[in-house]
PDB file of C-alpha atoms and ligand atoms in Angstrom:
ATOM      1  CA  UNK A   1      28.218  -0.683  -4.665  1.00  0.00           C
ATOM      2  CA  UNK A   2      26.408  -3.454  -2.769  1.00  0.00           C
ATOM      3  CA  UNK A   3      24.286  -6.191  -4.223  1.00  0.00           C
ATOM      4  CA  UNK A   4      21.295  -6.641  -1.891  1.00  0.00           C
ATOM      5  CA  UNK A   5      18.668  -9.375  -1.703  1.00  0.00           C
ATOM      6  CA  UNK A   6      14.939  -9.005  -2.412  1.00  0.00           C
ATOM      7  CA  UNK A   7      13.001  -8.252   0.787  1.00  0.00           C
ATOM      8  CA  UNK A   8       9.529  -9.014  -0.528  1.00  0.00           C
ATOM      9  CA  UNK A   9       7.163 -11.094   1.520  1.00  0.00           C
ATOM     10  CA  UNK A  10       6.739 -14.625   0.140  1.00  0.00           C
ATOM     11  CA  UNK A  11       3.013 -14.321  -0.560  1.00  0.00           C
ATOM     12  CA  UNK A  12       3.526 -11.121  -2.531  1.00  0.00           C
ATOM     13  CA  UNK A  13       6.427 -12.471  -4.544  1.00  0.00           C
ATOM     14  CA  UNK A  14       4.654 -15.664  -5.515  1.00  0.00           C
ATOM     15  CA  UNK A  15       1.320 -13.973  -6.324  1.00  0.00           C
ATOM     16  CA  UNK A  16       2.919 -11.317  -8.536  1.00  0.00           C
ATOM     17  CA  UNK A  17       5.030 -13.963 -10.269  1.00  0.00           C
ATOM     18  CA  UNK A  18       7.825 -13.498 -12.752  1.00  0.00           C
ATOM     19  CA  UNK A  19       8.660  -9.827 -13.376  1.00  0.00           C
ATOM     20  CA  UNK A  20      11.746 -10.339 -15.558  1.00  0.00           C
ATOM     21  CA  UNK A  21      11.851  -7.795 -18.375  1.00  0.00           C
ATOM     22  CA  UNK A  22       8.600  -6.115 -17.251  1.00  0.00           C
ATOM     23  CA  UNK A  23       8.167  -2.443 -16.442  1.00  0.00           C
ATOM     24  CA  UNK A  24       6.803  -2.020 -12.912  1.00  0.00           C
ATOM     25  CA  UNK A  25       5.690   1.055 -11.005  1.00  0.00           C
ATOM     26  CA  UNK A  26       5.454   0.893  -7.220  1.00  0.00           C
ATOM     27  CA  UNK A  27       2.846   3.280  -5.753  1.00  0.00           C
ATOM     28  CA  UNK A  28       3.438   4.937  -2.365  1.00  0.00           C
ATOM     29  CA  UNK A  29       6.895   3.368  -2.503  1.00  0.00           C
ATOM     30  CA  UNK A  30       8.337   4.967   0.669  1.00  0.00           C
ATOM     31  CA  UNK A  31      12.148   4.424   0.751  1.00  0.00           C
ATOM     32  CA  UNK A  32      11.993   2.052  -2.203  1.00  0.00           C
ATOM     33  CA  UNK A  33      13.012  -1.213  -0.568  1.00  0.00           C
ATOM     34  CA  UNK A  34      10.260  -3.169  -2.337  1.00  0.00           C
ATOM     35  CA  UNK A  35      10.778  -1.187  -5.552  1.00  0.00           C
ATOM     36  CA  UNK A  36      14.448  -2.154  -5.610  1.00  0.00           C
ATOM     37  CA  UNK A  37      13.604  -5.745  -4.654  1.00  0.00           C
ATOM     38  CA  UNK A  38      11.540  -6.004  -7.861  1.00  0.00           C
ATOM     39  CA  UNK A  39      14.535  -4.616  -9.764  1.00  0.00           C
ATOM     40  CA  UNK A  40      16.732  -7.353  -8.288  1.00  0.00           C
ATOM     41  CA  UNK A  41      14.184  -9.840  -9.653  1.00  0.00           C
ATOM     42  CA  UNK A  42      14.550  -8.408 -13.145  1.00  0.00           C
ATOM     43  CA  UNK A  43      11.937  -5.654 -13.494  1.00  0.00           C
ATOM     44  CA  UNK A  44      12.595  -2.172 -14.852  1.00  0.00           C
ATOM     45  CA  UNK A  45      11.307  -0.138 -11.907  1.00  0.00           C
ATOM     46  CA  UNK A  46       9.800   3.208 -11.004  1.00  0.00           C
ATOM     47  CA  UNK A  47       8.429   4.353  -7.652  1.00  0.00           C
ATOM     48  CA  UNK A  48       5.981   7.131  -6.771  1.00  0.00           C
ATOM     49  CA  UNK A  49       5.685   8.786  -3.353  1.00  0.00           C
ATOM     50  CA  UNK A  50       4.606  12.166  -1.999  1.00  0.00           C
ATOM     51  CA  UNK A  51       7.544  12.413   0.428  1.00  0.00           C
ATOM     52  CA  UNK A  52      10.768  14.033  -0.864  1.00  0.00           C
ATOM     53  CA  UNK A  53      12.617  12.772   2.204  1.00  0.00           C
ATOM     54  CA  UNK A  54      11.614   9.129   1.531  1.00  0.00           C
ATOM     55  CA  UNK A  55      12.586   9.463  -2.107  1.00  0.00           C
ATOM     56  CA  UNK A  56      15.979  10.873  -1.165  1.00  0.00           C
ATOM     57  CA  UNK A  57      16.693   7.572   0.654  1.00  0.00           C
ATOM     58  CA  UNK A  58      15.217   5.539  -2.191  1.00  0.00           C
ATOM     59  CA  UNK A  59      17.511   7.240  -4.735  1.00  0.00           C
ATOM     60  CA  UNK A  60      20.492   6.825  -2.434  1.00  0.00           C
ATOM     61  CA  UNK A  61      19.775   3.083  -2.062  1.00  0.00           C
ATOM     62  CA  UNK A  62      19.361   2.703  -5.823  1.00  0.00           C
ATOM     63  CA  UNK A  63      22.671   4.449  -6.412  1.00  0.00           C
ATOM     64  CA  UNK A  64      24.449   2.239  -3.862  1.00  0.00           C
ATOM     65  CA  UNK A  65      23.018  -0.833  -5.559  1.00  0.00           C
ATOM     66  CA  UNK A  66      23.746   0.501  -9.037  1.00  0.00           C
ATOM     67  CA  UNK A  67      20.094   0.095 -10.043  1.00  0.00           C
ATOM     68  CA  UNK A  68      18.590   2.340 -12.691  1.00  0.00           C
ATOM     69  CA  UNK A  69      15.314   3.212 -10.931  1.00  0.00           C
ATOM     70  CA  UNK A  70      13.097   6.226 -11.574  1.00  0.00           C
ATOM     71  CA  UNK A  71      11.651   7.716  -8.362  1.00  0.00           C
ATOM     72  CA  UNK A  72       8.889  10.257  -8.959  1.00  0.00           C
ATOM     73  CA  UNK A  73       7.652  12.730  -6.335  1.00  0.00           C
ATOM     74  CA  UNK A  74       3.899  13.162  -6.584  1.00  0.00           C
ATOM     75  CA  UNK A  75       0.681  13.017  -4.634  1.00  0.00           C
ATOM     76  CA  UNK A  76      -0.965   9.822  -5.925  1.00  0.00           C
ATOM     77  CA  UNK A  77      -4.135  11.858  -6.517  1.00  0.00           C
ATOM     78  CA  UNK A  78      -2.238  14.019  -9.063  1.00  0.00           C
ATOM     79  CA  UNK A  79      -0.474  11.259 -10.975  1.00  0.00           C
ATOM     80  CA  UNK A  80      -2.873  11.333 -13.949  1.00  0.00           C
ATOM     81  CA  UNK A  81      -1.817  14.945 -14.616  1.00  0.00           C
ATOM     82  CA  UNK A  82       1.886  14.468 -13.908  1.00  0.00           C
ATOM     83  CA  UNK A  83       3.046  11.025 -15.076  1.00  0.00           C
ATOM     84  CA  UNK A  84       2.885  10.054 -18.749  1.00  0.00           C
ATOM     85  CA  UNK A  85       4.508   6.567 -18.785  1.00  0.00           C
ATOM     86  CA  UNK A  86       2.569   3.287 -19.068  1.00  0.00           C
ATOM     87  CA  UNK A  87       3.650   0.111 -17.251  1.00  0.00           C
ATOM     88  CA  UNK A  88       3.186  -3.679 -17.442  1.00  0.00           C
ATOM     89  CA  UNK A  89       2.669  -3.962 -13.679  1.00  0.00           C
ATOM     90  CA  UNK A  90       1.379  -1.501 -11.078  1.00  0.00           C
ATOM     91  CA  UNK A  91       2.242  -2.629  -7.547  1.00  0.00           C
ATOM     92  CA  UNK A  92       1.183  -1.349  -4.112  1.00  0.00           C
ATOM     93  CA  UNK A  93       1.445  -2.964  -0.692  1.00  0.00           C
ATOM     94  CA  UNK A  94       1.615  -2.681   3.061  1.00  0.00           C
ATOM     95  CA  UNK A  95       0.035   0.522   4.318  1.00  0.00           C
ATOM     96  CA  UNK A  96      -1.592   2.062   1.256  1.00  0.00           C
ATOM     97  CA  UNK A  97      -5.369   2.232   1.492  1.00  0.00           C
ATOM     98  CA  UNK A  98      -5.579   4.386   4.634  1.00  0.00           C
ATOM     99  CA  UNK A  99      -3.739   7.242   2.831  1.00  0.00           C
ATOM    100  CA  UNK A 100      -6.176   7.443  -0.080  1.00  0.00           C
ATOM    101  CA  UNK A 101      -8.835  10.160   0.169  1.00  0.00           C
ATOM    102  CA  UNK A 102     -10.607   8.858  -2.945  1.00  0.00           C
ATOM    103  CA  UNK A 103     -10.589   5.122  -3.796  1.00  0.00           C
ATOM    104  CA  UNK A 104     -12.308   5.672  -7.148  1.00  0.00           C
ATOM    105  CA  UNK A 105      -9.676   8.156  -8.298  1.00  0.00           C
ATOM    106  CA  UNK A 106      -6.970   5.749  -7.104  1.00  0.00           C
ATOM    107  CA  UNK A 107      -8.454   2.915  -9.189  1.00  0.00           C
ATOM    108  CA  UNK A 108      -8.702   5.216 -12.242  1.00  0.00           C
ATOM    109  CA  UNK A 109      -5.062   6.225 -11.683  1.00  0.00           C
ATOM    110  CA  UNK A 110      -4.009   2.571 -11.586  1.00  0.00           C
ATOM    111  CA  UNK A 111      -5.841   1.894 -14.861  1.00  0.00           C
ATOM    112  CA  UNK A 112      -4.313   5.055 -16.379  1.00  0.00           C
ATOM    113  CA  UNK A 113      -0.784   3.840 -15.529  1.00  0.00           C
ATOM    114  CA  UNK A 114      -1.295   0.362 -17.007  1.00  0.00           C
ATOM    115  CA  UNK A 115      -0.631  -0.764 -20.543  1.00  0.00           C
ATOM    116  CA  UNK A 116      -3.526  -2.765 -22.025  1.00  0.00           C
ATOM    117  CA  UNK A 117      -2.957  -6.357 -20.907  1.00  0.00           C
ATOM    118  CA  UNK A 118      -1.001  -5.289 -17.819  1.00  0.00           C
ATOM    119  CA  UNK A 119      -2.070  -5.907 -14.219  1.00  0.00           C
ATOM    120  CA  UNK A 120      -2.338  -4.299 -10.804  1.00  0.00           C
ATOM    121  CA  UNK A 121      -1.400  -6.129  -7.619  1.00  0.00           C
ATOM    122  CA  UNK A 122      -2.312  -4.903  -4.128  1.00  0.00           C
ATOM    123  CA  UNK A 123      -1.538  -6.472  -0.741  1.00  0.00           C
ATOM    124  CA  UNK A 124      -2.698  -4.550   2.324  1.00  0.00           C
ATOM    125  CA  UNK A 125      -4.419  -4.688   5.703  1.00  0.00           C
ATOM    126  CA  UNK A 126      -7.939  -6.134   5.523  1.00  0.00           C
ATOM    127  CA  UNK A 127     -10.713  -3.584   6.103  1.00  0.00           C
ATOM    128  CA  UNK A 128     -12.368  -6.002   8.566  1.00  0.00           C
ATOM    129  CA  UNK A 129      -9.736  -4.892  11.092  1.00  0.00           C
ATOM    130  CA  UNK A 130     -11.403  -1.455  11.208  1.00  0.00           C
ATOM    131  CA  UNK A 131     -14.026  -2.814  13.583  1.00  0.00           C
ATOM    132  CA  UNK A 132     -11.288  -2.894  16.247  1.00  0.00           C
ATOM    133  CA  UNK A 133     -10.838   0.892  16.053  1.00  0.00           C
ATOM    134  CA  UNK A 134     -12.949   2.830  18.528  1.00  0.00           C
ATOM    135  CA  UNK A 135     -14.280   6.323  17.804  1.00  0.00           C
ATOM    136  CA  UNK A 136     -11.705   7.891  20.179  1.00  0.00           C
ATOM    137  CA  UNK A 137      -8.883   6.542  17.998  1.00  0.00           C
ATOM    138  CA  UNK A 138      -7.886   3.703  20.344  1.00  0.00           C
ATOM    139  CA  UNK A 139      -7.463   0.165  19.031  1.00  0.00           C
ATOM    140  CA  UNK A 140      -8.863  -2.893  20.802  1.00  0.00           C
ATOM    141  CA  UNK A 141      -7.336  -6.114  19.480  1.00  0.00           C
ATOM    142  CA  UNK A 142      -9.915  -8.818  18.813  1.00  0.00           C
ATOM    143  CA  UNK A 143     -12.900  -6.728  19.935  1.00  0.00           C
ATOM    144  CA  UNK A 144     -15.655  -5.239  17.814  1.00  0.00           C
ATOM    145  CA  UNK A 145     -15.757  -1.645  19.080  1.00  0.00           C
ATOM    146  CA  UNK A 146     -15.952   0.300  15.811  1.00  0.00           C
ATOM    147  CA  UNK A 147     -18.073   0.571  12.697  1.00  0.00           C
ATOM    148  CA  UNK A 148     -16.961  -1.268   9.547  1.00  0.00           C
ATOM    149  CA  UNK A 149     -19.105   1.123   7.479  1.00  0.00           C
ATOM    150  CA  UNK A 150     -17.780   4.336   9.110  1.00  0.00           C
ATOM    151  CA  UNK A 151     -17.483   7.115   6.530  1.00  0.00           C
ATOM    152  CA  UNK A 152     -15.830  10.047   8.350  1.00  0.00           C
ATOM    153  CA  UNK A 153     -12.150  10.802   7.838  1.00  0.00           C
ATOM    154  CA  UNK A 154      -9.939  10.074  10.877  1.00  0.00           C
ATOM    155  CA  UNK A 155      -8.080  13.185  12.073  1.00  0.00           C
ATOM    156  CA  UNK A 156      -5.136  13.012  14.459  1.00  0.00           C
ATOM    157  CA  UNK A 157      -3.251  15.905  16.014  1.00  0.00           C
ATOM    158  CA  UNK A 158      -0.099  14.380  17.437  1.00  0.00           C
ATOM    159  CA  UNK A 159       0.048  11.051  15.734  1.00  0.00           C
ATOM    160  CA  UNK A 160       2.707   8.519  16.778  1.00  0.00           C
ATOM    161  CA  UNK A 161       4.479   6.119  14.479  1.00  0.00           C
ATOM    162  CA  UNK A 162       4.954   2.360  14.606  1.00  0.00           C
ATOM    163  CA  UNK A 163       8.637   2.712  13.723  1.00  0.00           C
ATOM    164  CA  UNK A 164       9.386   4.678  16.899  1.00  0.00           C
ATOM    165  CA  UNK A 165       7.114   4.578  19.974  1.00  0.00           C
ATOM    166  CA  UNK A 166       8.558   7.911  21.205  1.00  0.00           C
ATOM    167  CA  UNK A 167       7.941   9.826  17.994  1.00  0.00           C
ATOM    168  CA  UNK A 168       5.094  12.357  17.916  1.00  0.00           C
ATOM    169  CA  UNK A 169       4.332  14.013  14.591  1.00  0.00           C
ATOM    170  CA  UNK A 170       3.350  17.645  15.275  1.00  0.00           C
ATOM    171  CA  UNK A 171       1.186  17.937  12.141  1.00  0.00           C
ATOM    172  CA  UNK A 172      -2.433  17.137  11.490  1.00  0.00           C
ATOM    173  CA  UNK A 173      -2.771  13.677  10.016  1.00  0.00           C
ATOM    174  CA  UNK A 174      -5.722  12.210   8.108  1.00  0.00           C
ATOM    175  CA  UNK A 175      -6.645   8.624   7.330  1.00  0.00           C
ATOM    176  CA  UNK A 176      -9.488   7.040   5.404  1.00  0.00           C
ATOM    177  CA  UNK A 177     -11.259   3.681   5.708  1.00  0.00           C
ATOM    178  CA  UNK A 178     -12.490   1.761   2.663  1.00  0.00           C
ATOM    179  CA  UNK A 179     -14.629  -1.354   2.816  1.00  0.00           C
ATOM    180  CA  UNK A 180     -13.678  -4.413   0.776  1.00  0.00           C
ATOM    181  CA  UNK A 181     -16.755  -3.832  -1.412  1.00  0.00           C
ATOM    182  CA  UNK A 182     -15.745  -0.234  -2.142  1.00  0.00           C
ATOM    183  CA  UNK A 183     -12.214  -1.334  -3.094  1.00  0.00           C
ATOM    184  CA  UNK A 184     -13.277  -4.124  -5.457  1.00  0.00           C
ATOM    185  CA  UNK A 185     -16.064  -2.045  -6.995  1.00  0.00           C
ATOM    186  CA  UNK A 186     -13.700   0.882  -7.666  1.00  0.00           C
ATOM    187  CA  UNK A 187     -11.462  -1.369  -9.809  1.00  0.00           C
ATOM    188  CA  UNK A 188     -14.448  -2.877 -11.643  1.00  0.00           C
ATOM    189  CA  UNK A 189     -15.760   0.633 -12.369  1.00  0.00           C
ATOM    190  CA  UNK A 190     -12.315   1.674 -13.622  1.00  0.00           C
ATOM    191  CA  UNK A 191     -12.751  -0.975 -16.345  1.00  0.00           C
ATOM    192  CA  UNK A 192     -10.532  -3.660 -14.815  1.00  0.00           C
ATOM    193  CA  UNK A 193     -11.131  -7.374 -14.411  1.00  0.00           C
ATOM    194  CA  UNK A 194     -10.623  -8.827 -10.917  1.00  0.00           C
ATOM    195  CA  UNK A 195      -8.417 -11.920 -11.301  1.00  0.00           C
ATOM    196  CA  UNK A 196      -8.415 -12.847  -7.605  1.00  0.00           C
ATOM    197  CA  UNK A 197      -9.144 -11.582  -4.123  1.00  0.00           C
ATOM    198  CA  UNK A 198      -7.355 -13.574  -1.413  1.00  0.00           C
ATOM    199  CA  UNK A 199      -7.825 -13.107   2.327  1.00  0.00           C
ATOM    200  CA  UNK A 200      -5.226 -14.074   4.923  1.00  0.00           C
ATOM    201  CA  UNK A 201      -5.380 -14.626   8.674  1.00  0.00           C
ATOM    202  CA  UNK A 202      -1.952 -13.032   9.314  1.00  0.00           C
ATOM    203  CA  UNK A 203      -1.015  -9.373   9.544  1.00  0.00           C
ATOM    204  CA  UNK A 204       2.179  -8.171   7.909  1.00  0.00           C
ATOM    205  CA  UNK A 205       4.286  -6.990  10.774  1.00  0.00           C
ATOM    206  CA  UNK A 206       4.505  -7.203  14.513  1.00  0.00           C
ATOM    207  CA  UNK A 207       5.917  -3.725  15.089  1.00  0.00           C
ATOM    208  CA  UNK A 208       2.535  -1.993  14.956  1.00  0.00           C
ATOM    209  CA  UNK A 209       2.268  -1.393  18.699  1.00  0.00           C
ATOM    210  CA  UNK A 210      -1.378  -0.310  18.922  1.00  0.00           C
ATOM    211  CA  UNK A 211      -2.494  -3.597  17.389  1.00  0.00           C
ATOM    212  CA  UNK A 212      -0.149  -5.683  19.526  1.00  0.00           C
ATOM    213  CA  UNK A 213       0.222  -8.168  16.697  1.00  0.00           C
ATOM    214  CA  UNK A 214       2.499 -11.160  17.003  1.00  0.00           C
ATOM    215  CA  UNK A 215       4.587 -12.077  13.976  1.00  0.00           C
ATOM    216  CA  UNK A 216       2.610 -14.359  11.649  1.00  0.00           C
ATOM    217  CA  UNK A 217      -0.013 -15.052  14.311  1.00  0.00           C
ATOM    218  CA  UNK A 218      -2.976 -16.854  12.732  1.00  0.00           C
ATOM    219  CA  UNK A 219      -6.247 -15.151  13.648  1.00  0.00           C
ATOM    220  CA  UNK A 220      -9.829 -16.354  13.089  1.00  0.00           C
ATOM    221  CA  UNK A 221     -10.638 -13.341  10.925  1.00  0.00           C
ATOM    222  CA  UNK A 222      -9.037 -11.776   7.832  1.00  0.00           C
ATOM    223  CA  UNK A 223      -6.029  -9.576   8.682  1.00  0.00           C
ATOM    224  CA  UNK A 224      -4.637  -8.925   5.189  1.00  0.00           C
ATOM    225  CA  UNK A 225      -5.847  -9.378   1.634  1.00  0.00           C
ATOM    226  CA  UNK A 226      -4.423  -9.371  -1.862  1.00  0.00           C
ATOM    227  CA  UNK A 227      -6.099  -8.369  -5.099  1.00  0.00           C
ATOM    228  CA  UNK A 228      -5.000  -8.797  -8.697  1.00  0.00           C
ATOM    229  CA  UNK A 229      -6.837  -6.866 -11.398  1.00  0.00           C
ATOM    230  CA  UNK A 230      -5.993  -6.820 -15.077  1.00  0.00           C
ATOM    231  CA  UNK A 231      -6.333  -4.027 -17.616  1.00  0.00           C
ATOM    232  CA  UNK A 232      -8.245  -5.198 -20.659  1.00  0.00           C
TER     233      UNK A 232
HETATM  234  C1  LIG B 301       3.288   2.862   5.071  1.00  0.00           C
HETATM  235  S1  LIG B 301       4.247   3.667   3.824  1.00  0.00           S
HETATM  236  C2  LIG B 301       4.322   2.463   2.573  1.00  0.00           C
HETATM  237  C3  LIG B 301       5.386   1.500   2.861  1.00  0.00           C
HETATM  238  C4  LIG B 301       5.780   0.684   1.661  1.00  0.00           C
HETATM  239  N1  LIG B 301       4.694  -0.112   1.223  1.00  0.00           N
HETATM  240  C5  LIG B 301       6.949  -0.196   2.027  1.00  0.00           C
HETATM  241  O1  LIG B 301       6.703  -1.341   2.405  1.00  0.00           O
HETATM  242  O2  LIG B 301       8.060   0.302   1.987  1.00  0.00           O
HETATM  243  C6  LIG B 301       3.139   4.845   3.158  1.00  0.00           C
HETATM  244  C7  LIG B 301       3.792   5.745   2.124  1.00  0.00           C
HETATM  245  O3  LIG B 301       2.760   6.447   1.461  1.00  0.00           O
HETATM  246  C8  LIG B 301       3.220   7.733   1.137  1.00  0.00           C
HETATM  247  N2  LIG B 301       2.031   8.547   0.889  1.00  0.00           N
HETATM  248  C9  LIG B 301       1.048   8.886   1.758  1.00  0.00           C
HETATM  249  N3  LIG B 301       0.105   9.613   1.161  1.00  0.00           N
HETATM  250  C10 LIG B 301       0.477   9.718  -0.154  1.00  0.00           C
HETATM  251  C11 LIG B 301      -0.101  10.352  -1.291  1.00  0.00           C
HETATM  252  N4  LIG B 301      -1.248  11.030  -1.201  1.00  0.00           N
HETATM  253  N5  LIG B 301       0.538  10.241  -2.458  1.00  0.00           N
HETATM  254  C12 LIG B 301       1.710   9.568  -2.579  1.00  0.00           C
HETATM  255  N6  LIG B 301       2.315   8.960  -1.533  1.00  0.00           N
HETATM  256  C13 LIG B 301       1.699   9.036  -0.330  1.00  0.00           C
HETATM  257  C14 LIG B 301       4.041   8.129   2.352  1.00  0.00           C
HETATM  258  O4  LIG B 301       4.948   9.173   2.044  1.00  0.00           O
HETATM  259  C15 LIG B 301       4.732   6.805   2.705  1.00  0.00           C
HETATM  260  O5  LIG B 301       5.994   6.716   2.081  1.00  0.00           O
END
């Protein structure tokens, strides 16, 4: 068994606040590093992801750390049919919105998972950055080459990955863009109250080669945002 230390980014940890004794579900949890970080801070945690391979690692990490975490394999769009628990906190961060084909269904799913009086916290890339994406899929740091209001789904044939510049994924890949207005409105329409919407001039990691982002570089435009919405 090893103990581990929470790996959450400082902004996220302070904006979510004290999680001791709370039930928390982490959406699109990947290999569960953030999920388990919340457990180290005292939450009773669950994680949901579509990828069995990611969840295998998440469960392995939890076992090594002797943490009682519940990792659930599901497409987020099917959670309302497949998950029947309710939670104090629903958490999602860092690379979420682009994988959602339907922002309204996502917001309804978040509300469905929350106990009355609970809250949702999201921290992700700011939609303003979409203007740097040209129609041919290339990214142009600090240049307005794309359309903030673009509605078509992005389709990629041999997509790369920021974790490994040499990796090519031989499957079709799809991504979606949502404007800030669409995101906020979806949570309002799902019956939630927006507690705050914060915008930040830093992106969350430097490893995303196409964006050529420097760690914690302060830009003159919003790079990330956070949103807290409560379930009444
Ligand atoms: C960029 S990662 C999230 C990383 C995570 N926030 C972290 O910091 O560890 C995106 C995750 O979303 C998952 N995912 C993508 N589409 C999904 C869907 N429709 N339903 C559930 N999970 C999905 C992927 O399997 C992947 O683990």
